[in-house]
JSON list of C-alpha atoms in Angstrom, two decimals:
[
{"chain": "N", "resi": 24, "resn": "UNK", "atom": "CA", "xyz": [14.38, 52.27, 18.63]},
{"chain": "N", "resi": 25, "resn": "UNK", "atom": "CA", "xyz": [15.56, 55.84, 18.27]},
{"chain": "N", "resi": 26, "resn": "UNK", "atom": "CA", "xyz": [18.98, 55.11, 19.69]},
{"chain": "N", "resi": 27, "resn": "UNK", "atom": "CA", "xyz": [19.51, 52.17, 17.34]},
{"chain": "N", "resi": 28, "resn": "UNK", "atom": "CA", "xyz": [18.02, 53.84, 14.16]},
{"chain": "N", "resi": 29, "resn": "UNK", "atom": "CA", "xyz": [19.22, 57.43, 14.76]},
{"chain": "N", "resi": 30, "resn": "UNK", "atom": "CA", "xyz": [22.72, 56.95, 13.33]},
{"chain": "N", "resi": 31, "resn": "UNK", "atom": "CA", "xyz": [21.95, 54.47, 10.61]},
{"chain": "N", "resi": 32, "resn": "UNK", "atom": "CA", "xyz": [20.13, 55.84, 7.63]},
{"chain": "N", "resi": 33, "resn": "UNK", "atom": "CA", "xyz": [17.73, 57.97, 9.68]},
{"chain": "N", "resi": 34, "resn": "UNK", "atom": "CA", "xyz": [19.10, 61.40, 9.44]},
{"chain": "N", "resi": 35, "resn": "UNK", "atom": "CA", "xyz": [17.96, 64.72, 8.27]},
{"chain": "N", "resi": 36, "resn": "UNK", "atom": "CA", "xyz": [18.45, 65.28, 4.51]},
{"chain": "N", "resi": 37, "resn": "UNK", "atom": "CA", "xyz": [20.96, 67.73, 2.99]},
{"chain": "N", "resi": 38, "resn": "UNK", "atom": "CA", "xyz": [18.13, 70.16, 2.13]},
{"chain": "N", "resi": 39, "resn": "UNK", "atom": "CA", "xyz": [17.30, 70.55, 5.90]},
{"chain": "N", "resi": 40, "resn": "UNK", "atom": "CA", "xyz": [14.07, 68.57, 5.72]},
{"chain": "N", "resi": 41, "resn": "UNK", "atom": "CA", "xyz": [13.43, 66.08, 8.52]},
{"chain": "N", "resi": 42, "resn": "UNK", "atom": "CA", "xyz": [13.37, 62.34, 8.29]},
{"chain": "N", "resi": 43, "resn": "UNK", "atom": "CA", "xyz": [10.25, 60.44, 9.28]},
{"chain": "N", "resi": 44, "resn": "UNK", "atom": "CA", "xyz": [9.81, 56.87, 10.34]},
{"chain": "N", "resi": 45, "resn": "UNK", "atom": "CA", "xyz": [7.13, 54.53, 9.33]},
{"chain": "N", "resi": 46, "resn": "UNK", "atom": "CA", "xyz": [7.35, 51.78, 11.94]},
{"chain": "N", "resi": 47, "resn": "UNK", "atom": "CA", "xyz": [5.37, 48.87, 10.43]},
{"chain": "N", "resi": 48, "resn": "UNK", "atom": "CA", "xyz": [4.90, 47.26, 13.72]},
{"chain": "N", "resi": 49, "resn": "UNK", "atom": "CA", "xyz": [3.01, 50.30, 14.99]},
{"chain": "N", "resi": 50, "resn": "UNK", "atom": "CA", "xyz": [1.20, 50.83, 11.67]},
{"chain": "N", "resi": 51, "resn": "UNK", "atom": "CA", "xyz": [-0.06, 47.32, 11.14]},
{"chain": "N", "resi": 52, "resn": "UNK", "atom": "CA", "xyz": [-1.38, 45.50, 14.09]},
{"chain": "N", "resi": 53, "resn": "UNK", "atom": "CA", "xyz": [-1.27, 41.99, 12.89]},
{"chain": "N", "resi": 54, "resn": "UNK", "atom": "CA", "xyz": [-3.75, 40.75, 15.48]},
{"chain": "N", "resi": 55, "resn": "UNK", "atom": "CA", "xyz": [-6.47, 43.31, 14.22]},
{"chain": "N", "resi": 56, "resn": "UNK", "atom": "CA", "xyz": [-5.45, 42.83, 10.57]},
{"chain": "N", "resi": 57, "resn": "UNK", "atom": "CA", "xyz": [-6.43, 39.21, 10.59]},
{"chain": "N", "resi": 58, "resn": "UNK", "atom": "CA", "xyz": [-10.07, 40.18, 11.10]},
{"chain": "N", "resi": 59, "resn": "UNK", "atom": "CA", "xyz": [-10.02, 42.76, 8.28]},
{"chain": "N", "resi": 60, "resn": "UNK", "atom": "CA", "xyz": [-11.77, 41.80, 5.11]},
{"chain": "N", "resi": 61, "resn": "UNK", "atom": "CA", "xyz": [-8.77, 42.19, 2.80]},
{"chain": "N", "resi": 62, "resn": "UNK", "atom": "CA", "xyz": [-6.98, 39.54, 0.74]},
{"chain": "N", "resi": 63, "resn": "UNK", "atom": "CA", "xyz": [-3.41, 38.81, 1.72]},
{"chain": "N", "resi": 64, "resn": "UNK", "atom": "CA", "xyz": [-2.24, 40.27, -1.56]},
{"chain": "N", "resi": 65, "resn": "UNK", "atom": "CA", "xyz": [-3.53, 43.62, -0.49]},
{"chain": "N", "resi": 66, "resn": "UNK", "atom": "CA", "xyz": [-1.17, 43.51, 2.58]},
{"chain": "N", "resi": 67, "resn": "UNK", "atom": "CA", "xyz": [1.97, 42.51, 0.61]},
{"chain": "N", "resi": 68, "resn": "UNK", "atom": "CA", "xyz": [1.21, 45.06, -2.20]},
{"chain": "N", "resi": 69, "resn": "UNK", "atom": "CA", "xyz": [0.63, 47.86, 0.22]},
{"chain": "N", "resi": 70, "resn": "UNK", "atom": "CA", "xyz": [3.71, 46.91, 2.20]},
{"chain": "N", "resi": 71, "resn": "UNK", "atom": "CA", "xyz": [5.83, 46.78, -0.93]},
{"chain": "N", "resi": 72, "resn": "UNK", "atom": "CA", "xyz": [4.42, 50.12, -2.17]},
{"chain": "N", "resi": 73, "resn": "UNK", "atom": "CA", "xyz": [5.22, 51.78, 1.11]},
{"chain": "N", "resi": 74, "resn": "UNK", "atom": "CA", "xyz": [8.83, 50.52, 1.00]},
{"chain": "N", "resi": 75, "resn": "UNK", "atom": "CA", "xyz": [9.17, 51.72, -2.61]},
{"chain": "N", "resi": 76, "resn": "UNK", "atom": "CA", "xyz": [7.73, 55.18, -1.78]},
{"chain": "N", "resi": 77, "resn": "UNK", "atom": "CA", "xyz": [9.85, 55.65, 1.34]},
{"chain": "N", "resi": 78, "resn": "UNK", "atom": "CA", "xyz": [13.03, 54.55, -0.50]},
{"chain": "N", "resi": 79, "resn": "UNK", "atom": "CA", "xyz": [14.91, 53.37, 2.62]},
{"chain": "N", "resi": 80, "resn": "UNK", "atom": "CA", "xyz": [14.52, 50.54, 5.06]},
{"chain": "N", "resi": 81, "resn": "UNK", "atom": "CA", "xyz": [16.21, 50.46, 8.50]},
{"chain": "N", "resi": 82, "resn": "UNK", "atom": "CA", "xyz": [16.40, 46.89, 9.77]},
{"chain": "N", "resi": 83, "resn": "UNK", "atom": "CA", "xyz": [16.97, 46.82, 13.43]},
{"chain": "N", "resi": 84, "resn": "UNK", "atom": "CA", "xyz": [18.87, 43.76, 14.58]},
{"chain": "N", "resi": 85, "resn": "UNK", "atom": "CA", "xyz": [19.08, 42.87, 18.24]},
{"chain": "N", "resi": 86, "resn": "UNK", "atom": "CA", "xyz": [22.49, 41.21, 17.81]},
{"chain": "N", "resi": 87, "resn": "UNK", "atom": "CA", "xyz": [24.72, 39.57, 15.37]},
{"chain": "N", "resi": 88, "resn": "UNK", "atom": "CA", "xyz": [25.39, 36.95, 14.24]},
{"chain": "N", "resi": 89, "resn": "UNK", "atom": "CA", "xyz": [22.10, 35.57, 15.76]},
{"chain": "N", "resi": 90, "resn": "UNK", "atom": "CA", "xyz": [19.65, 38.33, 14.94]},
{"chain": "N", "resi": 91, "resn": "UNK", "atom": "CA", "xyz": [16.01, 37.52, 15.63]},
{"chain": "N", "resi": 92, "resn": "UNK", "atom": "CA", "xyz": [14.81, 39.56, 12.62]},
{"chain": "N", "resi": 93, "resn": "UNK", "atom": "CA", "xyz": [16.70, 37.24, 10.30]},
{"chain": "N", "resi": 94, "resn": "UNK", "atom": "CA", "xyz": [14.49, 34.34, 11.38]},
{"chain": "N", "resi": 95, "resn": "UNK", "atom": "CA", "xyz": [11.12, 36.30, 10.94]},
{"chain": "N", "resi": 96, "resn": "UNK", "atom": "CA", "xyz": [9.18, 35.92, 7.73]},
{"chain": "N", "resi": 97, "resn": "UNK", "atom": "CA", "xyz": [7.77, 39.52, 7.61]},
{"chain": "N", "resi": 98, "resn": "UNK", "atom": "CA", "xyz": [11.23, 40.90, 8.34]},
{"chain": "N", "resi": 99, "resn": "UNK", "atom": "CA", "xyz": [12.74, 38.93, 5.48]},
{"chain": "N", "resi": 100, "resn": "UNK", "atom": "CA", "xyz": [9.85, 39.95, 3.28]},
{"chain": "N", "resi": 101, "resn": "UNK", "atom": "CA", "xyz": [10.58, 43.64, 4.03]},
{"chain": "N", "resi": 102, "resn": "UNK", "atom": "CA", "xyz": [14.22, 43.15, 3.01]},
{"chain": "N", "resi": 103, "resn": "UNK", "atom": "CA", "xyz": [12.97, 41.49, -0.21]},
{"chain": "N", "resi": 104, "resn": "UNK", "atom": "CA", "xyz": [10.60, 44.40, -0.78]},
{"chain": "N", "resi": 105, "resn": "UNK", "atom": "CA", "xyz": [13.51, 46.84, -0.29]},
{"chain": "N", "resi": 106, "resn": "UNK", "atom": "CA", "xyz": [15.67, 45.00, -2.79]},
{"chain": "N", "resi": 107, "resn": "UNK", "atom": "CA", "xyz": [12.80, 44.71, -5.36]},
{"chain": "N", "resi": 108, "resn": "UNK", "atom": "CA", "xyz": [12.17, 48.45, -4.99]},
{"chain": "N", "resi": 109, "resn": "UNK", "atom": "CA", "xyz": [15.83, 49.33, -5.40]},
{"chain": "N", "resi": 110, "resn": "UNK", "atom": "CA", "xyz": [15.56, 51.11, -2.09]},
{"chain": "N", "resi": 111, "resn": "UNK", "atom": "CA", "xyz": [18.43, 51.48, 0.43]},
{"chain": "N", "resi": 112, "resn": "UNK", "atom": "CA", "xyz": [18.76, 48.92, 3.23]},
{"chain": "N", "resi": 113, "resn": "UNK", "atom": "CA", "xyz": [20.51, 50.15, 6.51]},
{"chain": "N", "resi": 114, "resn": "UNK", "atom": "CA", "xyz": [21.31, 47.88, 9.43]},
{"chain": "N", "resi": 115, "resn": "UNK", "atom": "CA", "xyz": [20.81, 49.41, 12.89]},
{"chain": "N", "resi": 116, "resn": "UNK", "atom": "CA", "xyz": [22.33, 47.78, 15.93]},
{"chain": "N", "resi": 117, "resn": "UNK", "atom": "CA", "xyz": [22.41, 48.64, 19.67]},
{"chain": "N", "resi": 118, "resn": "UNK", "atom": "CA", "xyz": [25.82, 49.90, 20.75]},
{"chain": "N", "resi": 119, "resn": "UNK", "atom": "CA", "xyz": [26.83, 46.63, 22.36]},
{"chain": "N", "resi": 120, "resn": "UNK", "atom": "CA", "xyz": [26.14, 44.75, 19.19]},
{"chain": "N", "resi": 121, "resn": "UNK", "atom": "CA", "xyz": [27.73, 47.35, 16.92]},
{"chain": "N", "resi": 122, "resn": "UNK", "atom": "CA", "xyz": [31.01, 46.99, 18.74]},
{"chain": "N", "resi": 123, "resn": "UNK", "atom": "CA", "xyz": [30.79, 43.14, 18.62]},
{"chain": "N", "resi": 124, "resn": "UNK", "atom": "CA", "xyz": [30.12, 43.18, 14.91]},
{"chain": "N", "resi": 125, "resn": "UNK", "atom": "CA", "xyz": [33.27, 45.36, 14.28]},
{"chain": "N", "resi": 126, "resn": "UNK", "atom": "CA", "xyz": [35.28, 42.85, 16.29]},
{"chain": "N", "resi": 127, "resn": "UNK", "atom": "CA", "xyz": [33.84, 39.82, 14.42]},
{"chain": "N", "resi": 128, "resn": "UNK", "atom": "CA", "xyz": [34.47, 41.46, 11.05]},
{"chain": "N", "resi": 129, "resn": "UNK", "atom": "CA", "xyz": [37.99, 42.52, 11.97]},
{"chain": "N", "resi": 130, "resn": "UNK", "atom": "CA", "xyz": [38.86, 38.99, 13.11]},
{"chain": "N", "resi": 131, "resn": "UNK", "atom": "CA", "xyz": [37.28, 37.52, 9.92]},
{"chain": "N", "resi": 132, "resn": "UNK", "atom": "CA", "xyz": [34.98, 35.50, 11.95]},
{"chain": "N", "resi": 133, "resn": "UNK", "atom": "CA", "xyz": [33.13, 32.88, 9.96]},
{"chain": "N", "resi": 134, "resn": "UNK", "atom": "CA", "xyz": [30.02, 33.28, 12.36]},
{"chain": "N", "resi": 135, "resn": "UNK", "atom": "CA", "xyz": [28.81, 36.36, 10.41]},
{"chain": "N", "resi": 136, "resn": "UNK", "atom": "CA", "xyz": [29.08, 34.48, 7.09]},
{"chain": "N", "resi": 137, "resn": "UNK", "atom": "CA", "xyz": [27.37, 31.41, 8.52]},
{"chain": "N", "resi": 138, "resn": "UNK", "atom": "CA", "xyz": [24.49, 33.43, 9.89]},
{"chain": "N", "resi": 139, "resn": "UNK", "atom": "CA", "xyz": [23.91, 35.38, 6.74]},
{"chain": "N", "resi": 140, "resn": "UNK", "atom": "CA", "xyz": [24.23, 32.30, 4.56]},
{"chain": "N", "resi": 141, "resn": "UNK", "atom": "CA", "xyz": [21.69, 30.56, 6.75]},
{"chain": "N", "resi": 142, "resn": "UNK", "atom": "CA", "xyz": [19.01, 33.20, 6.08]},
{"chain": "N", "resi": 143, "resn": "UNK", "atom": "CA", "xyz": [16.14, 31.35, 4.53]},
{"chain": "N", "resi": 144, "resn": "UNK", "atom": "CA", "xyz": [12.56, 32.54, 4.27]},
{"chain": "N", "resi": 145, "resn": "UNK", "atom": "CA", "xyz": [11.46, 28.89, 3.85]},
{"chain": "N", "resi": 146, "resn": "UNK", "atom": "CA", "xyz": [12.48, 28.23, 7.49]},
{"chain": "N", "resi": 147, "resn": "UNK", "atom": "CA", "xyz": [11.42, 31.68, 8.90]},
{"chain": "N", "resi": 148, "resn": "UNK", "atom": "CA", "xyz": [8.75, 32.00, 11.51]},
{"chain": "N", "resi": 149, "resn": "UNK", "atom": "CA", "xyz": [5.58, 34.03, 11.68]},
{"chain": "N", "resi": 150, "resn": "UNK", "atom": "CA", "xyz": [3.26, 34.75, 14.54]},
{"chain": "N", "resi": 151, "resn": "UNK", "atom": "CA", "xyz": [0.34, 33.83, 12.28]},
{"chain": "N", "resi": 152, "resn": "UNK", "atom": "CA", "xyz": [0.56, 30.71, 10.19]},
{"chain": "N", "resi": 153, "resn": "UNK", "atom": "CA", "xyz": [-1.77, 32.21, 7.55]},
{"chain": "N", "resi": 154, "resn": "UNK", "atom": "CA", "xyz": [0.79, 35.03, 7.16]},
{"chain": "N", "resi": 155, "resn": "UNK", "atom": "CA", "xyz": [3.64, 32.65, 6.66]},
{"chain": "N", "resi": 156, "resn": "UNK", "atom": "CA", "xyz": [1.69, 30.70, 4.11]},
{"chain": "N", "resi": 157, "resn": "UNK", "atom": "CA", "xyz": [0.73, 33.87, 2.22]},
{"chain": "N", "resi": 158, "resn": "UNK", "atom": "CA", "xyz": [4.32, 35.16, 2.22]},
{"chain": "N", "resi": 159, "resn": "UNK", "atom": "CA", "xyz": [5.63, 31.84, 0.97]},
{"chain": "N", "resi": 160, "resn": "UNK", "atom": "CA", "xyz": [2.99, 31.56, -1.73]},
{"chain": "N", "resi": 161, "resn": "UNK", "atom": "CA", "xyz": [3.62, 35.16, -2.95]},
{"chain": "N", "resi": 162, "resn": "UNK", "atom": "CA", "xyz": [7.35, 34.48, -3.07]},
{"chain": "N", "resi": 163, "resn": "UNK", "atom": "CA", "xyz": [7.14, 31.21, -4.69]},
{"chain": "N", "resi": 164, "resn": "UNK", "atom": "CA", "xyz": [4.97, 32.63, -7.53]},
{"chain": "N", "resi": 165, "resn": "UNK", "atom": "CA", "xyz": [7.46, 35.38, -8.21]},
{"chain": "N", "resi": 166, "resn": "UNK", "atom": "CA", "xyz": [10.26, 34.94, -10.82]},
{"chain": "N", "resi": 167, "resn": "UNK", "atom": "CA", "xyz": [12.97, 32.78, -9.41]},
{"chain": "N", "resi": 168, "resn": "UNK", "atom": "CA", "xyz": [10.86, 31.84, -6.40]},
{"chain": "N", "resi": 169, "resn": "UNK", "atom": "CA", "xyz": [12.19, 31.28, -3.01]},
{"chain": "N", "resi": 170, "resn": "UNK", "atom": "CA", "xyz": [15.79, 30.71, -4.06]},
{"chain": "N", "resi": 171, "resn": "UNK", "atom": "CA", "xyz": [16.00, 34.08, -5.88]},
{"chain": "N", "resi": 172, "resn": "UNK", "atom": "CA", "xyz": [14.46, 35.84, -2.87]},
{"chain": "N", "resi": 173, "resn": "UNK", "atom": "CA", "xyz": [16.98, 34.22, -0.48]},
{"chain": "N", "resi": 174, "resn": "UNK", "atom": "CA", "xyz": [19.93, 35.10, -2.70]},
{"chain": "N", "resi": 175, "resn": "UNK", "atom": "CA", "xyz": [18.70, 38.72, -3.03]},
{"chain": "N", "resi": 176, "resn": "UNK", "atom": "CA", "xyz": [17.98, 39.15, 0.67]},
{"chain": "N", "resi": 177, "resn": "UNK", "atom": "CA", "xyz": [21.43, 37.57, 1.58]},
{"chain": "N", "resi": 178, "resn": "UNK", "atom": "CA", "xyz": [23.31, 39.90, -0.85]},
{"chain": "N", "resi": 179, "resn": "UNK", "atom": "CA", "xyz": [21.57, 43.02, 0.44]},
{"chain": "N", "resi": 180, "resn": "UNK", "atom": "CA", "xyz": [22.14, 41.92, 4.08]},
{"chain": "N", "resi": 181, "resn": "UNK", "atom": "CA", "xyz": [25.86, 41.36, 3.33]},
{"chain": "N", "resi": 182, "resn": "UNK", "atom": "CA", "xyz": [26.28, 44.85, 1.90]},
{"chain": "N", "resi": 183, "resn": "UNK", "atom": "CA", "xyz": [24.46, 46.49, 4.85]},
{"chain": "N", "resi": 184, "resn": "UNK", "atom": "CA", "xyz": [26.43, 44.46, 7.40]},
{"chain": "N", "resi": 185, "resn": "UNK", "atom": "CA", "xyz": [29.68, 45.31, 5.78]},
{"chain": "N", "resi": 186, "resn": "UNK", "atom": "CA", "xyz": [28.77, 49.12, 5.74]},
{"chain": "N", "resi": 187, "resn": "UNK", "atom": "CA", "xyz": [27.85, 48.84, 9.40]},
{"chain": "N", "resi": 188, "resn": "UNK", "atom": "CA", "xyz": [31.08, 46.96, 10.23]},
{"chain": "N", "resi": 189, "resn": "UNK", "atom": "CA", "xyz": [33.10, 49.69, 8.64]},
{"chain": "N", "resi": 190, "resn": "UNK", "atom": "CA", "xyz": [31.30, 52.30, 10.68]},
{"chain": "N", "resi": 191, "resn": "UNK", "atom": "CA", "xyz": [31.84, 50.30, 13.83]},
{"chain": "N", "resi": 192, "resn": "UNK", "atom": "CA", "xyz": [35.56, 49.90, 13.08]},
{"chain": "N", "resi": 193, "resn": "UNK", "atom": "CA", "xyz": [35.91, 53.66, 12.34]},
{"chain": "N", "resi": 194, "resn": "UNK", "atom": "CA", "xyz": [34.29, 54.66, 15.54]}
]
């Protein structure tokens, strides 16, 4: 985690203060959370509030163009929450994937475009069916529904991937 995130949006600020990480996987145990007596909206509202307050999301992708996170409902919801909050999205990749991304972008490979254009929360998976149903219901009730979310997520991902590609090419 630290190696992937360290150089991508997770740096000390100009005023000398330190960066801190809120690792949602460590903060919200989905298996314990299912027994909590809280409505699903509490989880999505809390999650969105945290993203807005932090102001930056680092999405760690295992590889490109076939990144696991781009097929997971909570990960896509996090990107959506980042866009809705006007927060920054940074992509973090392991070194092997970063070099591969730079090559793919330099070659103009259509595989990146195909992968990002295929991002679709409606087909995304979730460990718990109730979470997936809750996320889809929340998104479908929002202005523009699922289509607007997918468009927003894809646009934000494109920007972040292009920035990561330029960094990889410059390295």
